[in-house]
N, CA, C and O atoms as a CHARMM CRD file, in Angstrom:
* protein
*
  220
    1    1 UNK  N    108.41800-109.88000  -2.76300 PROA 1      0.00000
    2    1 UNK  CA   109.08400-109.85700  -4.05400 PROA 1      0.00000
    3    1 UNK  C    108.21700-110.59300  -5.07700 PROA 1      0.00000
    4    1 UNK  O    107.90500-111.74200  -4.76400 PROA 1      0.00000
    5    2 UNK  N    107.78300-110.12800  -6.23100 PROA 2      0.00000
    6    2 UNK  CA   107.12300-110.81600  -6.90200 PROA 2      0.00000
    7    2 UNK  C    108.09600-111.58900  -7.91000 PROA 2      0.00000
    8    2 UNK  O    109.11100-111.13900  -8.44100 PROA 2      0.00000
    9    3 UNK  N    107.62600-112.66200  -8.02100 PROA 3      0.00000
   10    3 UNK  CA   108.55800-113.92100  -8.86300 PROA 3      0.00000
   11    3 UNK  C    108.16400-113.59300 -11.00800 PROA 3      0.00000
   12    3 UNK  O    107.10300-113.18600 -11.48200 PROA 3      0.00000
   13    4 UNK  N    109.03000-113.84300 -11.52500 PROA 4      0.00000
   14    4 UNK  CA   108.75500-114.05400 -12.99300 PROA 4      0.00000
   15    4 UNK  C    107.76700-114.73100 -12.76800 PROA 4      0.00000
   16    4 UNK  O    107.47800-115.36700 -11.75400 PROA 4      0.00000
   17    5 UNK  N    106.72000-114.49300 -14.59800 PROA 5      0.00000
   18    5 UNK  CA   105.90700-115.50400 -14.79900 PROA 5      0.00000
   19    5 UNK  C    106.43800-116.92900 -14.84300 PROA 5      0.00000
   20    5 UNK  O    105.75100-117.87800 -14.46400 PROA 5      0.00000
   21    6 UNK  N    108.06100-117.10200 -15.46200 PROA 6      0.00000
   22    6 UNK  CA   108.23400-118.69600 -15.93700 PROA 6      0.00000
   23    6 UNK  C    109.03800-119.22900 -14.90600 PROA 6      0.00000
   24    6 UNK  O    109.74100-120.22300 -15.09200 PROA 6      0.00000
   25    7 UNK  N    108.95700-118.43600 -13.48600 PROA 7      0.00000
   26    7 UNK  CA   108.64800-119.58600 -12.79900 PROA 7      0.00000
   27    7 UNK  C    107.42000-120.21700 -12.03000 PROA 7      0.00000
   28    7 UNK  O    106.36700-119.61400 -11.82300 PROA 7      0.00000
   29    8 UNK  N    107.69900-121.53000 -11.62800 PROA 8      0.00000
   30    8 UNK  CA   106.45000-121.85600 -11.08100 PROA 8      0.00000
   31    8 UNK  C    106.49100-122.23200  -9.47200 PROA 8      0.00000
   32    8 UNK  O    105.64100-122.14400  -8.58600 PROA 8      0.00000
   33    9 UNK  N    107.50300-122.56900  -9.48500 PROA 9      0.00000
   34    9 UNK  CA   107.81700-122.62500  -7.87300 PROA 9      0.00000
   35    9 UNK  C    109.25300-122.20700  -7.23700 PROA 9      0.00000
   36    9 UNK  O    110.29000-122.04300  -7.88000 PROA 9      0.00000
   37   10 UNK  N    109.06300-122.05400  -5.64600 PROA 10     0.00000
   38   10 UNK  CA   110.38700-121.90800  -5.27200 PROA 10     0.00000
   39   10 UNK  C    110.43000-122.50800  -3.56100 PROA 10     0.00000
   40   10 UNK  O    109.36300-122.46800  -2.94800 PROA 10     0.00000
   41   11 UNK  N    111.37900-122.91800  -3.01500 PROA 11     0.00000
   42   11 UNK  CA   111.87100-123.36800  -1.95600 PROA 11     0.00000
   43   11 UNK  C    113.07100-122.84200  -1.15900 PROA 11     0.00000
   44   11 UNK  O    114.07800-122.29600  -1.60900 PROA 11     0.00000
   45   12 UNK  N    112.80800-123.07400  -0.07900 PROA 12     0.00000
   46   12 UNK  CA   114.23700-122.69900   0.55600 PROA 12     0.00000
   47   12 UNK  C    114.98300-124.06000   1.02500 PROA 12     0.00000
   48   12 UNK  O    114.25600-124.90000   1.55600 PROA 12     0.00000
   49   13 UNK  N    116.15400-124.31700   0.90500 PROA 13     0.00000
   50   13 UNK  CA   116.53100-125.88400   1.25200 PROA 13     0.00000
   51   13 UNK  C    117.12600-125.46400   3.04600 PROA 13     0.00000
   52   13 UNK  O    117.22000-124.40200   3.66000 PROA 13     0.00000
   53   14 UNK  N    117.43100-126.93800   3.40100 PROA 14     0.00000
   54   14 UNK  CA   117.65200-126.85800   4.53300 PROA 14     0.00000
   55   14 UNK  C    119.43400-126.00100   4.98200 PROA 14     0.00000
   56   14 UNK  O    120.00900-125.66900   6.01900 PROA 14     0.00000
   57   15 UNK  N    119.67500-125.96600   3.75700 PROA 15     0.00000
   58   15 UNK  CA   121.43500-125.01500   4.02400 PROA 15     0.00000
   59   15 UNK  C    121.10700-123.93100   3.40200 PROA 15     0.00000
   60   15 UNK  O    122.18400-123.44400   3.05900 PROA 15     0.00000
   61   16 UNK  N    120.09700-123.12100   2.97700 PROA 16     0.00000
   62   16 UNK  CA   119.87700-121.83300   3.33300 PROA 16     0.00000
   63   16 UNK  C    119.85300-121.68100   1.73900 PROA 16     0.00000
   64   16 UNK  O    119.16900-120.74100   1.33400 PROA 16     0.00000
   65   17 UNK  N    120.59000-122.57900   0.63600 PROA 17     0.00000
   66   17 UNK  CA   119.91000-122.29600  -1.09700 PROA 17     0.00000
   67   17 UNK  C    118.76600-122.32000  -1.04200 PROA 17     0.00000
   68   17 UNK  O    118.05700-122.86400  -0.19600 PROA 17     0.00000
   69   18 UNK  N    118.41900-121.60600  -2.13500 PROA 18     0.00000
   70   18 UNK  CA   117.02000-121.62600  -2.68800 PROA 18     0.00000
   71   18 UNK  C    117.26400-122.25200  -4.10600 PROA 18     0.00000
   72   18 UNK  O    118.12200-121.90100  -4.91600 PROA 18     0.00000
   73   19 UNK  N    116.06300-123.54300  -4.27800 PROA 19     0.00000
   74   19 UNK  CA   115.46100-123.73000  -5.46300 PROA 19     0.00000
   75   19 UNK  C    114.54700-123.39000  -5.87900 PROA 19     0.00000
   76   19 UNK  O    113.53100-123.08700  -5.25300 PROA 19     0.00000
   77   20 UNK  N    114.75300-123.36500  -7.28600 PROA 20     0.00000
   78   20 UNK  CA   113.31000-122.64300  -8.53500 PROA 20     0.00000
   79   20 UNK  C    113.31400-123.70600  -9.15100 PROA 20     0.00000
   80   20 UNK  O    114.22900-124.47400  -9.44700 PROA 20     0.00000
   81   21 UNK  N    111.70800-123.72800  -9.42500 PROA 21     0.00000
   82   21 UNK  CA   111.59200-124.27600 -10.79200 PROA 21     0.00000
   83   21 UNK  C    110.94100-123.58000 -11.82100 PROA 21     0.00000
   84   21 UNK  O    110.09100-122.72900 -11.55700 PROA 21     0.00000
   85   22 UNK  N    111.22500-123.82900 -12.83700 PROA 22     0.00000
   86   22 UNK  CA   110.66000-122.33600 -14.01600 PROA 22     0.00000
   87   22 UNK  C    111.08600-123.09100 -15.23300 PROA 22     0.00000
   88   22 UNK  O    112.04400-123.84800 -15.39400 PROA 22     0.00000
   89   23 UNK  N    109.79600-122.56300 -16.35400 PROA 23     0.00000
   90   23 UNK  CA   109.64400-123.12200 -17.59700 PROA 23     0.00000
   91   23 UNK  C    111.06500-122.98500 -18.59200 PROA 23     0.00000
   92   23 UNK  O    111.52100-122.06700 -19.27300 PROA 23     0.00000
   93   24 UNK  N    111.49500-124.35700 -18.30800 PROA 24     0.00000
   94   24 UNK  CA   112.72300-124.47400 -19.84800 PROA 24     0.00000
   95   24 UNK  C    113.10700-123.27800 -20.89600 PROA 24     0.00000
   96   24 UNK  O    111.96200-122.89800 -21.14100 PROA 24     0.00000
   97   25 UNK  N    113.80100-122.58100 -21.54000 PROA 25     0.00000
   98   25 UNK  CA   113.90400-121.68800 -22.42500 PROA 25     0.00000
   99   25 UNK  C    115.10200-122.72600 -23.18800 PROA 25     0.00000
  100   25 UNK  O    115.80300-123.61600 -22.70600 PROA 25     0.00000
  101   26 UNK  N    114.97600-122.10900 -24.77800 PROA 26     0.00000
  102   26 UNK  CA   116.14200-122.83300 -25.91700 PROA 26     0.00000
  103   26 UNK  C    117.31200-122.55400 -24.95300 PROA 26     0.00000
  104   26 UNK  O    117.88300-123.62100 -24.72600 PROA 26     0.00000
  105   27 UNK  N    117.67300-121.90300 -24.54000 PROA 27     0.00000
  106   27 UNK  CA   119.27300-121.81700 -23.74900 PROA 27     0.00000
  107   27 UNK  C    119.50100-122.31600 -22.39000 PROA 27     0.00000
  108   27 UNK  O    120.43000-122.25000 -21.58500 PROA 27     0.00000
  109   28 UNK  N    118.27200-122.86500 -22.41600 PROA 28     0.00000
  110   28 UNK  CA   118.85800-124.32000 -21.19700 PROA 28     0.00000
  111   28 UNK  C    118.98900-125.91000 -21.99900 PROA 28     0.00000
  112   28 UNK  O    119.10000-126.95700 -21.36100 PROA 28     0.00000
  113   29 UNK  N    118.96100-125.85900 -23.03600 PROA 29     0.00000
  114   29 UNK  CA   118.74300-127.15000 -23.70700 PROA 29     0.00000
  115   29 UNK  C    120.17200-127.99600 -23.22000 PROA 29     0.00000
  116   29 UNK  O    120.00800-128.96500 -22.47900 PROA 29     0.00000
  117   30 UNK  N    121.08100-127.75400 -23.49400 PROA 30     0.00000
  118   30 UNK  CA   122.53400-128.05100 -23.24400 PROA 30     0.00000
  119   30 UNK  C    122.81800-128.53300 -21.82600 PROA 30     0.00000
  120   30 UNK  O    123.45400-129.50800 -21.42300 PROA 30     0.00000
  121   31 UNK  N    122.12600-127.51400 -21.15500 PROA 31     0.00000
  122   31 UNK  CA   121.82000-128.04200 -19.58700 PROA 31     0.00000
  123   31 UNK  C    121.39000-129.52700 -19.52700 PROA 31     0.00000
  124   31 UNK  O    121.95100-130.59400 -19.27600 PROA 31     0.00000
  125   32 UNK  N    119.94300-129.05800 -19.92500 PROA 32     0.00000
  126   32 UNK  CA   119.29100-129.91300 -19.38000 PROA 32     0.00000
  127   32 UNK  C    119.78700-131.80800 -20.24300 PROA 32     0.00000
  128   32 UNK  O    119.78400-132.91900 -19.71300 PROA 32     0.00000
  129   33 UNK  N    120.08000-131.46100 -21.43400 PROA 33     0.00000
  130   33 UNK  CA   121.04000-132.83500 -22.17700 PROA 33     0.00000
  131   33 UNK  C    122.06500-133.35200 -21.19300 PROA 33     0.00000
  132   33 UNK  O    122.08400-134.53500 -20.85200 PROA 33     0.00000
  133   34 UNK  N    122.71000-132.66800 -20.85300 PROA 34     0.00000
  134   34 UNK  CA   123.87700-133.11000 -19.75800 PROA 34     0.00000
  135   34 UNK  C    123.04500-133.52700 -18.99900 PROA 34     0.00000
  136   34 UNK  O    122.66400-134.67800 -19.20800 PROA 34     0.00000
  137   35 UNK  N    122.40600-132.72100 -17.76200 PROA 35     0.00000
  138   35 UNK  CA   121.68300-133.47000 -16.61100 PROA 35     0.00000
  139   35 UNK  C    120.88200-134.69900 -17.32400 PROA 35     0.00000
  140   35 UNK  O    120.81900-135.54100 -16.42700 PROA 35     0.00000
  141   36 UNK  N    120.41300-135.08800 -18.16400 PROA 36     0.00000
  142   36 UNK  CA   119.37200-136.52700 -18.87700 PROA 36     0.00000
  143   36 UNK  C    120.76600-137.34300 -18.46200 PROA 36     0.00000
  144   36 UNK  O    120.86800-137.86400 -17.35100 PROA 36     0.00000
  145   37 UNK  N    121.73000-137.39900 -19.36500 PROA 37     0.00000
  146   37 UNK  CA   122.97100-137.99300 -19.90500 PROA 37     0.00000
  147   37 UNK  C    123.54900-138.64000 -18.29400 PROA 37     0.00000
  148   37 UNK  O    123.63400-139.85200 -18.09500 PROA 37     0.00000
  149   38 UNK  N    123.95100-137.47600 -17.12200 PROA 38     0.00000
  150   38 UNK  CA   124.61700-137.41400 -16.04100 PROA 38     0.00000
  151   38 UNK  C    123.49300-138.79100 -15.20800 PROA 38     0.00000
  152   38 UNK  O    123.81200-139.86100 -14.68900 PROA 38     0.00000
  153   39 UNK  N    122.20400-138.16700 -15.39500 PROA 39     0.00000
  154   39 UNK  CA   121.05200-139.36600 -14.66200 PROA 39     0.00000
  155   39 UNK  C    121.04100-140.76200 -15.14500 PROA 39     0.00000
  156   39 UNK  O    120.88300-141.77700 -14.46600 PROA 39     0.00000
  157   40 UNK  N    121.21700-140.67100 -16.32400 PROA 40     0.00000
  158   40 UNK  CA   121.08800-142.12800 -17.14700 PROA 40     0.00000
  159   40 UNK  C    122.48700-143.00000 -17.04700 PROA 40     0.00000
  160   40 UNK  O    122.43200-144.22700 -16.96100 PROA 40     0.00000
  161   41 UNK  N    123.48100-142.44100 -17.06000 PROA 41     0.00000
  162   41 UNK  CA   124.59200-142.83800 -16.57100 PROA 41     0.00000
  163   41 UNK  C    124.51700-143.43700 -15.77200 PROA 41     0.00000
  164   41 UNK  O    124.79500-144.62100 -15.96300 PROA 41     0.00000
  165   42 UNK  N    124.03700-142.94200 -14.18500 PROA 42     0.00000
  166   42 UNK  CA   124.29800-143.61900 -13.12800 PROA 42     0.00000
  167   42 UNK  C    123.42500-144.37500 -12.80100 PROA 42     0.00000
  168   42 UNK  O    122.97800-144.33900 -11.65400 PROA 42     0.00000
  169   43 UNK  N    122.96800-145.24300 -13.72800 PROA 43     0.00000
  170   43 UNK  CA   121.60700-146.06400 -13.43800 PROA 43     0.00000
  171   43 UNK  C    122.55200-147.42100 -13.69200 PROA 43     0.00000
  172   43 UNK  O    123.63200-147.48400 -14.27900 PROA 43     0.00000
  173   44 UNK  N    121.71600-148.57500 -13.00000 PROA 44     0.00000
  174   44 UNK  CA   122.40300-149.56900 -13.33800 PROA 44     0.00000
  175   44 UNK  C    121.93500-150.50000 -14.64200 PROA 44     0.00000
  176   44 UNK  O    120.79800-150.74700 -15.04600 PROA 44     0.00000
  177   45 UNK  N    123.33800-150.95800 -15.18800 PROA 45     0.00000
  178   45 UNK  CA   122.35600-151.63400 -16.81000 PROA 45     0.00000
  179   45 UNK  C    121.60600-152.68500 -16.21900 PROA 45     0.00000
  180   45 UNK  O    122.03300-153.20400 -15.18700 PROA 45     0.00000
  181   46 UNK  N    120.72100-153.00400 -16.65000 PROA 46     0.00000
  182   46 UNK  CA   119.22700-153.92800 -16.80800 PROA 46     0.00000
  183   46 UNK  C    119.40800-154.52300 -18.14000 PROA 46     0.00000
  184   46 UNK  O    119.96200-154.04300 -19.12900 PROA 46     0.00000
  185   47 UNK  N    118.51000-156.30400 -17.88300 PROA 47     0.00000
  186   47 UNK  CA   118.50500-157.01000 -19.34300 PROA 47     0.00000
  187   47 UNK  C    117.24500-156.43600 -20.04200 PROA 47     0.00000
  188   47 UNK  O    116.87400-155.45000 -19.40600 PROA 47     0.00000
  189   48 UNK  N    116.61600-156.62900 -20.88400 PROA 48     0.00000
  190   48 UNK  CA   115.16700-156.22400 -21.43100 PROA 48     0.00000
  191   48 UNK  C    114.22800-157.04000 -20.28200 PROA 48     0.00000
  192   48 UNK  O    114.39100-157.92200 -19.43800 PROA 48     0.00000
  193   49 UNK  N    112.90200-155.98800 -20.91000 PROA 49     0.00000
  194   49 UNK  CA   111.86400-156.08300 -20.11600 PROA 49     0.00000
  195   49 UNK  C    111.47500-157.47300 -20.10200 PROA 49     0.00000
  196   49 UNK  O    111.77100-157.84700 -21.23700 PROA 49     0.00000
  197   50 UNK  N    110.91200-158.60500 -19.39000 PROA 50     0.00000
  198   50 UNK  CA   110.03800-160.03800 -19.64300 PROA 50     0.00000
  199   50 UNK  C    111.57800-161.21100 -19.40900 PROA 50     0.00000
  200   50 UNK  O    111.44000-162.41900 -19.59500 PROA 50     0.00000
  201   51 UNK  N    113.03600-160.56700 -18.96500 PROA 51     0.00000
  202   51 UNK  CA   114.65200-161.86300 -18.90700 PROA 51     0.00000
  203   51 UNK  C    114.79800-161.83500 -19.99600 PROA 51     0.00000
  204   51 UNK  O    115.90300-162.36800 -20.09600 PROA 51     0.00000
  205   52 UNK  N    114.48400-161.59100 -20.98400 PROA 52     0.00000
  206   52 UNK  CA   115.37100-161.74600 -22.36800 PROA 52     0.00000
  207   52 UNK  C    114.64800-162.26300 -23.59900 PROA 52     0.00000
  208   52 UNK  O    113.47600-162.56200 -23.37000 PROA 52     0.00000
  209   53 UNK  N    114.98600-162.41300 -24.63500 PROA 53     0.00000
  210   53 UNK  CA   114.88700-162.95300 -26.26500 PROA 53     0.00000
  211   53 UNK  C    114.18900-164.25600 -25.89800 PROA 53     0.00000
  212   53 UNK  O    114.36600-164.90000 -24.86400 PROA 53     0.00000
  213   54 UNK  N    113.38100-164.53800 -26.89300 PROA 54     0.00000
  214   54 UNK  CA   112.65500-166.31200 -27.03400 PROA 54     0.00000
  215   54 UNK  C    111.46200-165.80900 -26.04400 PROA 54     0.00000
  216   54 UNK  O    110.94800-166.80100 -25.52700 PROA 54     0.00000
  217   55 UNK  N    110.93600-164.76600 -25.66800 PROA 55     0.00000
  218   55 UNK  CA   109.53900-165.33400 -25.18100 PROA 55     0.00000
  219   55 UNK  C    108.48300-164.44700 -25.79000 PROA 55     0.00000
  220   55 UNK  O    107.29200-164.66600 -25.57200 PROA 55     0.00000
């Protein structure tokens, strides 16, 4: 089967999905904002870089 140009890779996972990866288009933007948003979320808060203010 030959693949689109915009993708660039593909995999089979170990439960039998397949992932792609393939170049962004304007109508994944929305997607991909949520997934940033969903990742950054579950990070834990941190103080600034160096412990804090005064150095």
């Amino acid at each position: 089967m030959t693949r689109p140009e915009s993708e660039l890779a593909a995999a089979r996972l170990p439960d039998g999905r397949e992932l792609t990866v393939r170049i962004a288009d304007p109508d994944d933007a929305a997607t991909i904002l949520a997934l940033i948003h969903e990742a950054f979320a579950a990070r834990p808060v941190v103080g600034p870089p160096g412990g804090g203010a005064g150095r």
